[in-house]
mmCIF file of N, CA and C in Angstrom:
data_model
loop_
_atom_site.group_PDB
_atom_site.id
_atom_site.type_symbol
_atom_site.label_atom_id
_atom_site.label_comp_id
_atom_site.label_asym_id
_atom_site.label_seq_id
_atom_site.Cartn_x
_atom_site.Cartn_y
_atom_site.Cartn_z
ATOM 1 N N PRO A 1 -24.490 124.733 -10.565
ATOM 2 C CA PRO A 1 -25.224 123.519 -10.911
ATOM 3 C C PRO A 1 -24.267 122.444 -11.438
ATOM 4 N N LEU A 2 -24.608 121.216 -11.172
ATOM 5 C CA LEU A 2 -23.816 120.089 -11.640
ATOM 6 C C LEU A 2 -24.173 119.801 -13.094
ATOM 7 N N LEU A 3 -23.180 119.800 -13.961
ATOM 8 C CA LEU A 3 -23.406 119.551 -15.373
ATOM 9 C C LEU A 3 -22.960 118.138 -15.723
ATOM 10 N N ARG A 4 -23.734 117.469 -16.553
ATOM 11 C CA ARG A 4 -23.334 116.144 -17.023
ATOM 12 C C ARG A 4 -22.313 116.304 -18.133
ATOM 13 N N PRO A 5 -21.165 115.692 -18.007
ATOM 14 C CA PRO A 5 -20.174 115.804 -19.081
ATOM 15 C C PRO A 5 -20.610 114.990 -20.291
ATOM 16 N N PRO A 6 -20.119 115.349 -21.473
ATOM 17 C CA PRO A 6 -20.424 114.546 -22.650
ATOM 18 C C PRO A 6 -19.853 113.138 -22.480
ATOM 19 N N ALA A 7 -20.402 112.211 -23.190
ATOM 20 C CA ALA A 7 -19.972 110.816 -23.084
ATOM 21 C C ALA A 7 -19.158 110.430 -24.321
ATOM 22 N N PRO A 8 -17.888 110.849 -24.378
ATOM 23 C CA PRO A 8 -17.106 110.597 -25.588
ATOM 24 C C PRO A 8 -16.914 109.111 -25.881
ATOM 25 N N VAL A 9 -16.848 108.288 -24.858
ATOM 26 C CA VAL A 9 -16.652 106.864 -25.090
ATOM 27 C C VAL A 9 -17.871 106.276 -25.792
ATOM 28 N N GLN A 10 -19.071 106.606 -25.323
ATOM 29 C CA GLN A 10 -20.298 106.127 -25.974
ATOM 30 C C GLN A 10 -20.361 106.608 -27.420
ATOM 31 N N TYR A 11 -20.037 107.874 -27.628
ATOM 32 C CA TYR A 11 -20.073 108.439 -28.979
ATOM 33 C C TYR A 11 -19.108 107.695 -29.889
ATOM 34 N N LEU A 12 -17.881 107.494 -29.435
ATOM 35 C CA LEU A 12 -16.883 106.835 -30.272
ATOM 36 C C LEU A 12 -17.270 105.388 -30.576
ATOM 37 N N GLN A 13 -17.851 104.689 -29.606
ATOM 38 C CA GLN A 13 -18.287 103.310 -29.824
ATOM 39 C C GLN A 13 -19.401 103.258 -30.863
ATOM 40 N N LEU A 14 -20.371 104.164 -30.750
ATOM 41 C CA LEU A 14 -21.477 104.176 -31.699
ATOM 42 C C LEU A 14 -20.992 104.577 -33.089
ATOM 43 N N LYS A 15 -20.123 105.568 -33.158
ATOM 44 C CA LYS A 15 -19.581 106.002 -34.447
ATOM 45 C C LYS A 15 -18.878 104.843 -35.137
ATOM 46 N N LYS A 16 -18.053 104.101 -34.387
ATOM 47 C CA LYS A 16 -17.336 102.970 -34.972
ATOM 48 C C LYS A 16 -18.311 101.879 -35.421
ATOM 49 N N LYS A 17 -19.323 101.596 -34.625
ATOM 50 C CA LYS A 17 -20.313 100.578 -34.975
ATOM 51 C C LYS A 17 -21.033 100.949 -36.274
ATOM 52 N N LEU A 18 -21.414 102.217 -36.413
ATOM 53 C CA LEU A 18 -22.082 102.667 -37.637
ATOM 54 C C LEU A 18 -21.132 102.640 -38.832
ATOM 55 N N GLU A 19 -19.896 103.074 -38.627
ATOM 56 C CA GLU A 19 -18.934 103.084 -39.729
ATOM 57 C C GLU A 19 -18.567 101.664 -40.157
ATOM 58 N N ASP A 20 -18.551 100.722 -39.214
ATOM 59 C CA ASP A 20 -18.319 99.319 -39.565
ATOM 60 C C ASP A 20 -19.488 98.766 -40.376
ATOM 61 N N GLU A 21 -20.701 99.192 -40.025
ATOM 62 C CA GLU A 21 -21.921 98.728 -40.710
ATOM 63 C C GLU A 21 -22.026 99.318 -42.122
ATOM 64 N N PHE A 22 -21.582 100.581 -42.268
ATOM 65 C CA PHE A 22 -21.695 101.297 -43.546
ATOM 66 C C PHE A 22 -20.347 101.946 -43.891
ATOM 67 N N PRO A 23 -19.327 101.153 -44.218
ATOM 68 C CA PRO A 23 -17.990 101.721 -44.439
ATOM 69 C C PRO A 23 -17.958 102.758 -45.566
ATOM 70 N N GLY A 24 -17.446 103.939 -45.231
ATOM 71 C CA GLY A 24 -17.274 105.000 -46.207
ATOM 72 C C GLY A 24 -18.551 105.650 -46.700
ATOM 73 N N ARG A 25 -19.694 105.369 -46.083
ATOM 74 C CA ARG A 25 -20.966 105.879 -46.600
ATOM 75 C C ARG A 25 -21.600 106.932 -45.699
ATOM 76 N N LEU A 26 -21.054 107.164 -44.504
ATOM 77 C CA LEU A 26 -21.694 108.054 -43.536
ATOM 78 C C LEU A 26 -20.785 109.203 -43.150
ATOM 79 N N ASP A 27 -21.432 110.270 -42.684
ATOM 80 C CA ASP A 27 -20.724 111.364 -42.034
ATOM 81 C C ASP A 27 -21.310 111.459 -40.635
ATOM 82 N N VAL A 28 -20.595 110.906 -39.661
ATOM 83 C CA VAL A 28 -21.055 110.893 -38.279
ATOM 84 C C VAL A 28 -20.287 111.959 -37.525
ATOM 85 N N SER A 29 -21.003 112.858 -36.852
ATOM 86 C CA SER A 29 -20.313 113.898 -36.100
ATOM 87 C C SER A 29 -20.912 114.014 -34.710
ATOM 88 N N GLY A 30 -20.089 114.440 -33.799
ATOM 89 C CA GLY A 30 -20.530 114.637 -32.428
ATOM 90 C C GLY A 30 -19.736 115.759 -31.806
ATOM 91 N N GLU A 31 -20.328 116.383 -30.808
ATOM 92 C CA GLU A 31 -19.669 117.500 -30.145
ATOM 93 C C GLU A 31 -20.144 117.569 -28.704
ATOM 94 N N GLY A 32 -19.209 117.602 -27.788
ATOM 95 C CA GLY A 32 -19.560 117.809 -26.385
ATOM 96 C C GLY A 32 -19.852 119.280 -26.156
ATOM 97 N N THR A 33 -20.807 119.556 -25.314
ATOM 98 C CA THR A 33 -21.147 120.944 -25.014
ATOM 99 C C THR A 33 -21.237 121.105 -23.501
ATOM 100 N N PRO A 34 -21.059 122.307 -22.984
ATOM 101 C CA PRO A 34 -21.040 122.487 -21.531
ATOM 102 C C PRO A 34 -22.407 122.392 -20.851
ATOM 103 N N HIS A 35 -23.496 122.598 -21.580
ATOM 104 C CA HIS A 35 -24.802 122.667 -20.921
ATOM 105 C C HIS A 35 -25.704 121.468 -21.174
ATOM 106 N N VAL A 36 -25.389 120.675 -22.165
ATOM 107 C CA VAL A 36 -26.149 119.455 -22.444
ATOM 108 C C VAL A 36 -25.147 118.340 -22.668
ATOM 109 N N THR A 37 -25.623 117.148 -22.917
ATOM 110 C CA THR A 37 -24.690 116.031 -23.077
ATOM 111 C C THR A 37 -24.075 115.976 -24.462
ATOM 112 N N GLY A 38 -24.269 117.001 -25.272
ATOM 113 C CA GLY A 38 -23.610 117.079 -26.574
ATOM 114 C C GLY A 38 -24.567 116.845 -27.725
ATOM 115 N N PHE A 39 -24.014 116.987 -28.922
ATOM 116 C CA PHE A 39 -24.767 116.777 -30.141
ATOM 117 C C PHE A 39 -24.294 115.497 -30.793
ATOM 118 N N PHE A 40 -25.194 114.818 -31.486
ATOM 119 C CA PHE A 40 -24.855 113.620 -32.243
ATOM 120 C C PHE A 40 -25.702 113.636 -33.492
ATOM 121 N N GLU A 41 -25.036 113.682 -34.664
ATOM 122 C CA GLU A 41 -25.762 113.749 -35.914
ATOM 123 C C GLU A 41 -25.180 112.766 -36.913
ATOM 124 N N VAL A 42 -26.067 112.216 -37.753
ATOM 125 C CA VAL A 42 -25.649 111.293 -38.802
ATOM 126 C C VAL A 42 -26.206 111.809 -40.123
ATOM 127 N N MET A 43 -25.298 112.026 -41.086
ATOM 128 C CA MET A 43 -25.671 112.475 -42.422
ATOM 129 C C MET A 43 -25.404 111.339 -43.408
ATOM 130 N N VAL A 44 -26.346 111.135 -44.322
ATOM 131 C CA VAL A 44 -26.194 110.152 -45.386
ATOM 132 C C VAL A 44 -26.527 110.846 -46.694
ATOM 133 N N ALA A 45 -25.582 110.853 -47.620
ATOM 134 C CA ALA A 45 -25.786 111.482 -48.932
ATOM 135 C C ALA A 45 -26.335 112.899 -48.786
ATOM 136 N N GLY A 46 -25.788 113.641 -47.831
ATOM 137 C CA GLY A 46 -26.197 115.025 -47.617
ATOM 138 C C GLY A 46 -27.514 115.198 -46.883
ATOM 139 N N LYS A 47 -28.120 114.091 -46.465
ATOM 140 C CA LYS A 47 -29.409 114.155 -45.764
ATOM 141 C C LYS A 47 -29.200 113.818 -44.290
ATOM 142 N N LEU A 48 -29.748 114.659 -43.411
ATOM 143 C CA LEU A 48 -29.669 114.423 -41.972
ATOM 144 C C LEU A 48 -30.686 113.338 -41.605
ATOM 145 N N VAL A 49 -30.195 112.169 -41.181
ATOM 146 C CA VAL A 49 -31.108 111.067 -40.840
ATOM 147 C C VAL A 49 -31.286 110.904 -39.338
ATOM 148 N N HIS A 50 -30.391 111.514 -38.557
ATOM 149 C CA HIS A 50 -30.522 111.440 -37.100
ATOM 150 C C HIS A 50 -29.857 112.667 -36.496
ATOM 151 N N SER A 51 -30.562 113.304 -35.575
ATOM 152 C CA SER A 51 -30.005 114.469 -34.891
ATOM 153 C C SER A 51 -30.486 114.483 -33.452
ATOM 154 N N LYS A 52 -29.554 114.334 -32.538
ATOM 155 C CA LYS A 52 -29.907 114.428 -31.122
ATOM 156 C C LYS A 52 -30.460 115.814 -30.815
ATOM 157 N N LYS A 53 -29.848 116.824 -31.416
ATOM 158 C CA LYS A 53 -30.272 118.206 -31.201
ATOM 159 C C LYS A 53 -31.704 118.425 -31.691
ATOM 160 N N ARG A 54 -32.096 117.739 -32.751
ATOM 161 C CA ARG A 54 -33.438 117.864 -33.319
ATOM 162 C C ARG A 54 -34.479 117.094 -32.506
ATOM 163 N N GLY A 55 -34.009 116.256 -31.566
ATOM 164 C CA GLY A 55 -34.947 115.539 -30.719
ATOM 165 C C GLY A 55 -34.928 114.032 -30.881
ATOM 166 N N ASP A 56 -34.029 113.514 -31.713
ATOM 167 C CA ASP A 56 -33.963 112.067 -31.917
ATOM 168 C C ASP A 56 -33.308 111.348 -30.742
ATOM 169 N N GLY A 57 -32.632 112.088 -29.868
ATOM 170 C CA GLY A 57 -31.992 111.481 -28.704
ATOM 171 C C GLY A 57 -30.699 110.774 -29.062
ATOM 172 N N PHE A 58 -30.042 110.257 -28.039
ATOM 173 C CA PHE A 58 -28.819 109.502 -28.274
ATOM 174 C C PHE A 58 -29.186 108.042 -28.473
ATOM 175 N N VAL A 59 -28.441 107.362 -29.316
ATOM 176 C CA VAL A 59 -28.702 105.958 -29.625
ATOM 177 C C VAL A 59 -28.046 105.115 -28.534
ATOM 178 N N ASP A 60 -28.842 104.774 -27.507
ATOM 179 C CA ASP A 60 -28.283 104.070 -26.355
ATOM 180 C C ASP A 60 -28.961 102.729 -26.088
ATOM 181 N N THR A 61 -29.780 102.271 -27.040
ATOM 182 C CA THR A 61 -30.385 100.943 -26.918
ATOM 183 C C THR A 61 -30.296 100.252 -28.280
ATOM 184 N N GLU A 62 -30.434 98.944 -28.274
ATOM 185 C CA GLU A 62 -30.379 98.190 -29.530
ATOM 186 C C GLU A 62 -31.540 98.588 -30.449
ATOM 187 N N SER A 63 -32.727 98.826 -29.889
ATOM 188 C CA SER A 63 -33.866 99.203 -30.735
ATOM 189 C C SER A 63 -33.628 100.563 -31.401
ATOM 190 N N LYS A 64 -33.020 101.508 -30.687
ATOM 191 C CA LYS A 64 -32.701 102.808 -31.288
ATOM 192 C C LYS A 64 -31.642 102.635 -32.381
ATOM 193 N N PHE A 65 -30.680 101.749 -32.140
ATOM 194 C CA PHE A 65 -29.645 101.491 -33.144
ATOM 195 C C PHE A 65 -30.278 100.906 -34.406
ATOM 196 N N LEU A 66 -31.161 99.929 -34.245
ATOM 197 C CA LEU A 66 -31.808 99.302 -35.401
ATOM 198 C C LEU A 66 -32.677 100.307 -36.163
ATOM 199 N N LYS A 67 -33.331 101.212 -35.438
ATOM 200 C CA LYS A 67 -34.122 102.262 -36.082
ATOM 201 C C LYS A 67 -33.211 103.180 -36.898
ATOM 202 N N LEU A 68 -32.056 103.529 -36.355
ATOM 203 C CA LEU A 68 -31.103 104.371 -37.059
ATOM 204 C C LEU A 68 -30.559 103.652 -38.293
ATOM 205 N N VAL A 69 -30.226 102.374 -38.162
ATOM 206 C CA VAL A 69 -29.733 101.591 -39.302
ATOM 207 C C VAL A 69 -30.788 101.566 -40.412
ATOM 208 N N ALA A 70 -32.057 101.383 -40.046
ATOM 209 C CA ALA A 70 -33.137 101.381 -41.040
ATOM 210 C C ALA A 70 -33.234 102.739 -41.739
ATOM 211 N N ALA A 71 -33.102 103.824 -40.989
ATOM 212 C CA ALA A 71 -33.145 105.170 -41.578
ATOM 213 C C ALA A 71 -31.977 105.383 -42.523
ATOM 214 N N ILE A 72 -30.805 104.883 -42.157
ATOM 215 C CA ILE A 72 -29.616 105.010 -43.005
ATOM 216 C C ILE A 72 -29.825 104.224 -44.303
ATOM 217 N N LYS A 73 -30.306 102.980 -44.173
ATOM 218 C CA LYS A 73 -30.534 102.158 -45.369
ATOM 219 C C LYS A 73 -31.544 102.825 -46.308
ATOM 220 N N ALA A 74 -32.606 103.396 -45.736
ATOM 221 C CA ALA A 74 -33.618 104.081 -46.553
ATOM 222 C C ALA A 74 -33.007 105.287 -47.273
ATOM 223 N N ALA A 75 -32.166 106.029 -46.592
ATOM 224 C CA ALA A 75 -31.528 107.199 -47.209
ATOM 225 C C ALA A 75 -30.551 106.775 -48.308
ATOM 226 N N LEU A 76 -29.858 105.665 -48.098
ATOM 227 C CA LEU A 76 -28.926 105.176 -49.118
ATOM 228 C C LEU A 76 -29.672 104.727 -50.372
ATOM 229 N N VAL A 77 -30.829 104.104 -50.200
ATOM 230 C CA VAL A 77 -31.627 103.665 -51.342
ATOM 231 C C VAL A 77 -32.117 104.881 -52.139
ATOM 232 N N GLN A 78 -32.557 105.915 -51.410
ATOM 233 C CA GLN A 78 -33.041 107.130 -52.069
ATOM 234 C C GLN A 78 -31.903 107.896 -52.720
ATOM 235 N N GLY A 79 -30.706 107.794 -52.070
ATOM 236 C CA GLY A 79 -29.463 108.377 -52.490
ATOM 237 C C GLY A 79 -29.534 109.599 -53.288
#
């Protein structure tokens, strides 16, 4: 079967965009896997605010990015 490779360029671009938005406040991790397009997770103050593996999907549109930014801001306030 043809497997879709992970998209490291997309991951790195999104990671940089989030880190620029919230310098030093996030733990963004990603991992390519052989059977799916990889994992993408964002932790804020020890709280998982986004997980592709959990079903949140990859952030590939501006509306998804804004939703993620709102979730990050909410987690930072709760801190």
